[in-house]
Coordinates of C-alpha atoms in Angstrom, one line a residue:
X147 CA 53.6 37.4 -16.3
X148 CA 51.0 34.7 -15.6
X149 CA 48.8 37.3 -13.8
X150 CA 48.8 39.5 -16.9
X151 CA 47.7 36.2 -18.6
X152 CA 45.1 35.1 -16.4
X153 CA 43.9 38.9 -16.2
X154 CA 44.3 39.2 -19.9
X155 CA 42.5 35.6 -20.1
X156 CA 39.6 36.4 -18.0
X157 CA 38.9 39.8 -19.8
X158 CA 39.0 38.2 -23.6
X159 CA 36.5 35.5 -22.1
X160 CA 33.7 37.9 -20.9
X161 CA 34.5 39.9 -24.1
X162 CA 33.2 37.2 -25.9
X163 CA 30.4 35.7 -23.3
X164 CA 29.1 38.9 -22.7
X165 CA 27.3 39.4 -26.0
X166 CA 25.6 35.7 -25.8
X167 CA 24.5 36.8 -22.0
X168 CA 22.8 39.9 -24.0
X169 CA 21.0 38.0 -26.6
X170 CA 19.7 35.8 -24.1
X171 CA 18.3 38.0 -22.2
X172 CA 16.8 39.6 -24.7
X173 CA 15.3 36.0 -26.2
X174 CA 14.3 35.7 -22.4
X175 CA 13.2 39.2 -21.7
X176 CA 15.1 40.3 -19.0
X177 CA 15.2 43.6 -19.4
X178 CA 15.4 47.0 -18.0
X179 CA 12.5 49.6 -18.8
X180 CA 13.2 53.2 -18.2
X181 CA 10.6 55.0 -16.3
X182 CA 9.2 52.1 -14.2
X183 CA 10.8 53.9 -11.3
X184 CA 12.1 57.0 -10.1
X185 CA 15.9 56.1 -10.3
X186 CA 15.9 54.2 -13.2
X187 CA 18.0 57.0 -15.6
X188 CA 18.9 55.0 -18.4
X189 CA 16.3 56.2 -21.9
X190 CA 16.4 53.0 -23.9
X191 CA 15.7 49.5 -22.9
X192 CA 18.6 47.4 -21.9
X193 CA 19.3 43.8 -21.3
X194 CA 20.5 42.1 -17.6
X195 CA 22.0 39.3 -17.0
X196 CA 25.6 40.8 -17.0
X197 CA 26.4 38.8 -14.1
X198 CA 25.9 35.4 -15.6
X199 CA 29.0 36.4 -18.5
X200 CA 31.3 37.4 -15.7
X201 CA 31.1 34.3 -13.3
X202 CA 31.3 32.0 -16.1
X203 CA 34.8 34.0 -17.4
X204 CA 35.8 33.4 -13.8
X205 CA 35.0 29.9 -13.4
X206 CA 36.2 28.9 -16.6
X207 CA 40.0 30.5 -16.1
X208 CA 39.8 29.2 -12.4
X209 CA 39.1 25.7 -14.3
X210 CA 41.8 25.7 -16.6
X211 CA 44.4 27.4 -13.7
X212 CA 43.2 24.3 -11.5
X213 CA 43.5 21.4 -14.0
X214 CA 45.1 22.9 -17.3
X215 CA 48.4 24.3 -16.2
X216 CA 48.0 22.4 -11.8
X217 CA 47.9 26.0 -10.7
X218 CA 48.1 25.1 -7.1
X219 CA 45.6 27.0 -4.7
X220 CA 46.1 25.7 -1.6
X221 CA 47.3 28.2 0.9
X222 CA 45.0 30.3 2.2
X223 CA 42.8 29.0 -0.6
X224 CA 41.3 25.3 -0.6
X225 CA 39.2 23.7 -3.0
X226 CA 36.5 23.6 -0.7
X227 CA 37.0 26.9 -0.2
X228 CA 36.5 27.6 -4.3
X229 CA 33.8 25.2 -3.7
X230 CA 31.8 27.8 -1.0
X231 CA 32.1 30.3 -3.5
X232 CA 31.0 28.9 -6.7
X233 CA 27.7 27.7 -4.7
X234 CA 27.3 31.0 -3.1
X235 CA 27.4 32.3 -6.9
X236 CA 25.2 30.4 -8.4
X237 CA 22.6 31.1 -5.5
X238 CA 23.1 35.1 -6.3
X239 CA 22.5 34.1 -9.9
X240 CA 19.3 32.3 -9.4
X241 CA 18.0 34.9 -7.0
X242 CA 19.5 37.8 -9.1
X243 CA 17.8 35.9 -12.3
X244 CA 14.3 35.0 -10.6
X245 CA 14.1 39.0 -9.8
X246 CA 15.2 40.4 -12.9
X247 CA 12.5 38.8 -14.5
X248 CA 9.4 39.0 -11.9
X249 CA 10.7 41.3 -9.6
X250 CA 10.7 39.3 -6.2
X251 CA 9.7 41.3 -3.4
X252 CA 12.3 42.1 -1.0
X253 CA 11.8 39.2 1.7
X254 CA 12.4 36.7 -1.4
X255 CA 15.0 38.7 -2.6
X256 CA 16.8 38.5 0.7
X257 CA 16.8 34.7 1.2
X258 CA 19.3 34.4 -1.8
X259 CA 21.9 36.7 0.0
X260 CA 21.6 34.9 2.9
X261 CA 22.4 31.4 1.2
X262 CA 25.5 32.9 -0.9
X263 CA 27.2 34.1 3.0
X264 CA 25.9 30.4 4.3
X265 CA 27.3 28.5 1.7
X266 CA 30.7 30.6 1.6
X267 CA 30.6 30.0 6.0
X268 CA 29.7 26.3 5.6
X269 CA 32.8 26.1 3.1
X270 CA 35.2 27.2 6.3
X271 CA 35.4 30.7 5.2
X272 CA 35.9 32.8 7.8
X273 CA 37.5 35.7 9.3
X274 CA 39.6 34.4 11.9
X275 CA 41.4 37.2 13.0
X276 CA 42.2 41.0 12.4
X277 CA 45.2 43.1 12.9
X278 CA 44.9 45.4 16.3
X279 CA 45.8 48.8 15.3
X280 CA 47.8 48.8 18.3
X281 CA 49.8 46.0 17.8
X282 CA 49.5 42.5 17.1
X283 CA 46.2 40.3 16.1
X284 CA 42.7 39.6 17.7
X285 CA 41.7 36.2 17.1
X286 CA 38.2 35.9 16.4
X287 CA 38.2 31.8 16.5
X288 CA 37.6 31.7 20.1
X289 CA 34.3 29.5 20.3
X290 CA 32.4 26.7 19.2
X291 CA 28.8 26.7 19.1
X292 CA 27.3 23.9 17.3
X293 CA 29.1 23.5 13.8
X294 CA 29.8 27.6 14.3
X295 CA 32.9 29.3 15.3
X296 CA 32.1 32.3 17.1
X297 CA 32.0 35.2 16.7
X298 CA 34.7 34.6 13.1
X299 CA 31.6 32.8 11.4
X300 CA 28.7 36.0 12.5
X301 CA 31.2 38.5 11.3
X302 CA 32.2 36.6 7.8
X303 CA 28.1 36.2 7.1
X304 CA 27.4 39.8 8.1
X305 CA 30.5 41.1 6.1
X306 CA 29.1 39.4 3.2
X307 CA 25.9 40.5 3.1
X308 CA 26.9 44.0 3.8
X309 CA 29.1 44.0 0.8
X310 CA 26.6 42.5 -1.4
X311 CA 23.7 44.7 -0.5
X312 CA 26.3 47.6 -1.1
X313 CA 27.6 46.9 -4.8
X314 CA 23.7 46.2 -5.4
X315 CA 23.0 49.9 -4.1
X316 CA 26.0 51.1 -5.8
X317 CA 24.2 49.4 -9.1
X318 CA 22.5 53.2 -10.2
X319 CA 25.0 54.4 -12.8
X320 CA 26.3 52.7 -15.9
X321 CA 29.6 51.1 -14.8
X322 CA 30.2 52.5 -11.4
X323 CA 29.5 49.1 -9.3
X324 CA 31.6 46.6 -11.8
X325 CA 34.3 49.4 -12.0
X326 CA 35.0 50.3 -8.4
X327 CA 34.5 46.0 -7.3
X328 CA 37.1 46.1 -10.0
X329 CA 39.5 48.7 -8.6
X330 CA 39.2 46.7 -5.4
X331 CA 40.1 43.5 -6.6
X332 CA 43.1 44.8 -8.0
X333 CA 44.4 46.7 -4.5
X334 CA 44.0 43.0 -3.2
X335 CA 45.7 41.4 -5.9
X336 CA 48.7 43.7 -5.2
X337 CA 48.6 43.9 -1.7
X338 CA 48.9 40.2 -1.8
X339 CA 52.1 40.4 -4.3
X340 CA 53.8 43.4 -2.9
X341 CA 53.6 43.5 0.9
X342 CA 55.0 40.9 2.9
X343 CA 52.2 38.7 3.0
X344 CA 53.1 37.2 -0.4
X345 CA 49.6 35.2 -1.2
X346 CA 50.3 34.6 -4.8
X347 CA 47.4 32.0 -5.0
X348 CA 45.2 35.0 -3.6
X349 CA 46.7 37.8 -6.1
X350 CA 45.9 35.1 -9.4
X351 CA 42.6 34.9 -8.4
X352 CA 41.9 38.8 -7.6
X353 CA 43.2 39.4 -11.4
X354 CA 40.9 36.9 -12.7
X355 CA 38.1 39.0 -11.0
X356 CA 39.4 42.4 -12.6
X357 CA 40.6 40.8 -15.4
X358 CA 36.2 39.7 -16.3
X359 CA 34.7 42.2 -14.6
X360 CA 37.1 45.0 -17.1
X361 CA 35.9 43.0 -20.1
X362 CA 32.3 43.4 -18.9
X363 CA 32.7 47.5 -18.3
X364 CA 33.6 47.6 -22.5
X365 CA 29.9 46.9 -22.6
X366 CA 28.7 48.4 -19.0
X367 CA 30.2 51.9 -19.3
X368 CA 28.6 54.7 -20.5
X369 CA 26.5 54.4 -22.7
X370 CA 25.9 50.9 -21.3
X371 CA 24.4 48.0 -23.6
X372 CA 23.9 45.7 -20.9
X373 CA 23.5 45.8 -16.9
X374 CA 24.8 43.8 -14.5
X375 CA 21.2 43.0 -13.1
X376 CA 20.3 41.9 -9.8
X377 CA 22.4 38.7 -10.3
X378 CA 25.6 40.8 -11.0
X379 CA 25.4 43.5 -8.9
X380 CA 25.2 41.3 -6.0
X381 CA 27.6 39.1 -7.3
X382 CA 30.5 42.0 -7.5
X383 CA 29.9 42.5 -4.1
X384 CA 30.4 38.5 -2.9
X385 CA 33.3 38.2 -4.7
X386 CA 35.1 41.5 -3.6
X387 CA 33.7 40.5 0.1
X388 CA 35.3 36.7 -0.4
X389 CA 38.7 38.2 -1.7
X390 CA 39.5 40.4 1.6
X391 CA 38.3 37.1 3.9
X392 CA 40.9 34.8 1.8
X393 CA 43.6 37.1 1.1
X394 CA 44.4 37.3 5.4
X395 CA 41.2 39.2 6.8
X396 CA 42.5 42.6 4.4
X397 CA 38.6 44.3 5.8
X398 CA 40.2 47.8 5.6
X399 CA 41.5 47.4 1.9
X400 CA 37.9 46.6 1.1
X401 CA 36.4 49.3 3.4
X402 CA 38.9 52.0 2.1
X403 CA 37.7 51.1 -1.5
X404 CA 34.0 50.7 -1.2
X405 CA 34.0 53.3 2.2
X406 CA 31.9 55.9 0.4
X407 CA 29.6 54.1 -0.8
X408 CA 29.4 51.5 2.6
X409 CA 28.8 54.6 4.5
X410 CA 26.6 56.0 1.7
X411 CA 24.4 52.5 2.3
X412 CA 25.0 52.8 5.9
X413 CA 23.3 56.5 6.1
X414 CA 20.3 55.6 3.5
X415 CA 19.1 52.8 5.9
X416 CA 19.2 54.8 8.6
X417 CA 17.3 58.0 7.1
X418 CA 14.5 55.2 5.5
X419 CA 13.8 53.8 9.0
X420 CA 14.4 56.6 11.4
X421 CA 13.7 59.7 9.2
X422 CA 11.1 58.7 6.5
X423 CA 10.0 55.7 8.2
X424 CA 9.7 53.8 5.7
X425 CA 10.8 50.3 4.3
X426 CA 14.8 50.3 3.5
X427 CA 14.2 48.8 0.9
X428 CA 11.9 51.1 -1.4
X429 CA 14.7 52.6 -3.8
X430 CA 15.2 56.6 -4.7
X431 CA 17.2 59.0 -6.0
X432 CA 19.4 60.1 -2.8
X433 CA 21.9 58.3 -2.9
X434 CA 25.3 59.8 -3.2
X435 CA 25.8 59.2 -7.1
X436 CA 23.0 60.3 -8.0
X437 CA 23.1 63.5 -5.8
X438 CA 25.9 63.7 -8.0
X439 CA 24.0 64.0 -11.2
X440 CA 21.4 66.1 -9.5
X441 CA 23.8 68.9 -9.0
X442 CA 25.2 68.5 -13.0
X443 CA 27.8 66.5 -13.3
X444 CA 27.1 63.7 -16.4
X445 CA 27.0 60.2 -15.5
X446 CA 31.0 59.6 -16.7
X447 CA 31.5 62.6 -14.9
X448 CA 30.3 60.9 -11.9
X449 CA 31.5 57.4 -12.3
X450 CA 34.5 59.0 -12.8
X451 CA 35.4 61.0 -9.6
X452 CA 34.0 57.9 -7.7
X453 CA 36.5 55.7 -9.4
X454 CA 39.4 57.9 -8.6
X455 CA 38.5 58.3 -4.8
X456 CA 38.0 54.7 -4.5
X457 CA 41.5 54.4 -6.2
X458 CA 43.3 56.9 -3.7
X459 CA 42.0 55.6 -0.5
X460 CA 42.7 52.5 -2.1
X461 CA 46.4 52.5 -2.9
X462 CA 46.9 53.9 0.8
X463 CA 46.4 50.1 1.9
X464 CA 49.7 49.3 0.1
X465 CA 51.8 51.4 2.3
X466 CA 50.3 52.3 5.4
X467 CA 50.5 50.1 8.6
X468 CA 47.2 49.2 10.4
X469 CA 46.6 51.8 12.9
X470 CA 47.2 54.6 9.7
X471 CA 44.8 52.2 8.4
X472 CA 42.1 53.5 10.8
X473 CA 43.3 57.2 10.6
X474 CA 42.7 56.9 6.8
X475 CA 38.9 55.3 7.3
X476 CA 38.3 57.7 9.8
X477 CA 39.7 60.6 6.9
X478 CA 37.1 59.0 4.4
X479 CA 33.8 58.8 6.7
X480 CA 35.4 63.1 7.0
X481 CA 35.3 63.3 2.9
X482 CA 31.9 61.3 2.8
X483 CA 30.3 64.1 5.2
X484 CA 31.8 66.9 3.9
X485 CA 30.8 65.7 0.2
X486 CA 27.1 64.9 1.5
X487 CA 26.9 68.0 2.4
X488 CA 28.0 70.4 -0.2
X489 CA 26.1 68.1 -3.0
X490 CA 22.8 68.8 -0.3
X491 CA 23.5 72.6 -0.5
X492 CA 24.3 72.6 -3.8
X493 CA 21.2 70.7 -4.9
X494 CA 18.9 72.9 -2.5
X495 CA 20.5 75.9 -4.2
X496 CA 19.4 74.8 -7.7
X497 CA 16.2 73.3 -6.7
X498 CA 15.4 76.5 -5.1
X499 CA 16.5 78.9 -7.7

């Protein structure tokens, strides 16, 4: 019952935050223009911001869990721990802020990223081992380096970053990045109840993140009245990224949820620098959801079949083993391909007749 109340809790809060963030960003005027670039969709003008109303619903039910009712999160999670991610937050809502209002170009854009995975490192976050497919664990706390452990702390500050600058890409349809961060926030929360790695402190806070981030999507989903912004869409990813690092090193729940569109991210980099040669970070219209669009699906038609995909690889993680684990990613990089491609035909096809 108390995670229904927290979840319940966190989702009433952004409810009622989420409307304040709007008006002030309008009084600030942070908003989104249509038309200032190629895969900006939406036809009216619409606040940002979002972010902002979904960390303070989550610090402010962590708060009153941590001294109202002396929720104890202690094991995995510390207070320092909590500490690494509220500073890494607030970094991602500067940065995410700051560009939302004068567009930053991408070399100052990057340097907020970069402090969010520090801060959540220099807090003792860290992936110190994963499960061998094969049997057993590989410790990844081997060396020390300075005030580093190596090579736990490089892989925890790549992860990150990699799951930030994903849920930012995913950011190109109303509802699809808070949605799916959601979905995956509550495949963690279960695995951590259900399984036998009962991390209850880990589930309560994976529902506080649903629990705000399906109060924001009332207002995000289709047609949305407010984005996430830059601040929020790299925010979902942090926190989704955090949540598999504390809840035991659970990489492949996250991956099996966010695969398509890692992999979609993954493929757009390489096709910017190799193919187009070009900066990776110029935007367009190729990614995968809005391939989607371009062959005629509506954008809840779209949002849709990528939350339910997300939601099947994602509730394999709560009964398969590790190594089927691998089998299933493996099975998703085949669905990613093969969907790639008949959306490429498919668009050719109309684009040619």
């Amino acid at each position: 019952m108390s995670y229904f109340i927290v979840f319940l809790s966190a989702f009433a809060l952004t409810l009622i935050l989420t409307p304040l963030v709007k008006w002030l960003a309008l009084k600030l005027n942070i908003i989104d223009r249509p038309g200032t670039e190629e895969r900006k969709i939406h036809k009216n003008p619409t606040p940002l911001m979002g972010g902002l109303a979904i960390l303070a619903a989550v610090v402010a039910v962590v708060a009153v869990c941590w001294f109202g009712f002396d929720v104890v999160f202690d094991s995995p999670i510390k207070a320092k721990h909590l500490a690494g991610v509220l500073a890494g937050a607030i970094f991602l809502m500067i940065g995410g802020i700051l560009d939302d209002k004068f567009n930053l170009r991408p070399k100052y854009q990057l340097v907020w990223p970069i402090l969010a995975a520090g801060s959540l490192v220099a807090a003792g976050v860290g992936i110190d081992q994963i499960t061998n497919p094969f049997g057993g664990v590989i410790k990844l706390n081997q060396w020390e380096w300075w005030f580093l452990t190596l090579p736990s702390d490089l892989l925890t500050f790549v992860w990150i970053l990699l799951m930030i600058y994903t849920t930012k890409v995913l950011d190109g349809l109303d509802g699809l990045a808070a949605g799916i961060t959601g979905i995956g926030a509550l495949m963690i929360a279960f695995l951590a109840l259900f399984t036998v790695y009962y991390q209850p402190d880990v589930a309560l806070l994976a529902m506080i993140v649903a629990g705000a981030l399906a109060g924001f999507l009332i207002f995000n989903f289709y047609p949305a009245k407010i984005f996430l912004g830059e601040s929020g869409s790299t925010l979902c990813g942090f926190l989704l990224g955090t949540l598999a690092i504390i809840s035991g090193g659970k990489i492949a729940t996250a991956l099996l949820v966010m695969g398509i569109p890692v992999l979609d991210v993954i493929w757009v980099v390489i096709r910017r620098i190799f193919i187009e040669k070009r900066s990776p970070f110029r935007g367009d219209r190729k990614h995968l959801h809005f391939r989607l669009l371009d062959i005629g699906l509506n954008q809840r038609q779209a949002v849709l079949i990528l939350y339910l995909l997300a939601t099947i690889f994602g509730l394999t993680t709560l009964f398969l083993q590790s190594k089927y684990k691998m089998v299933a990613l493996v099975v998703l990089a085949g669905v990613m391909v093969i969907m790639g491609l008949i959306l490429v035909k498919n668009y050719k096809g109309r684009t040619a007749s």
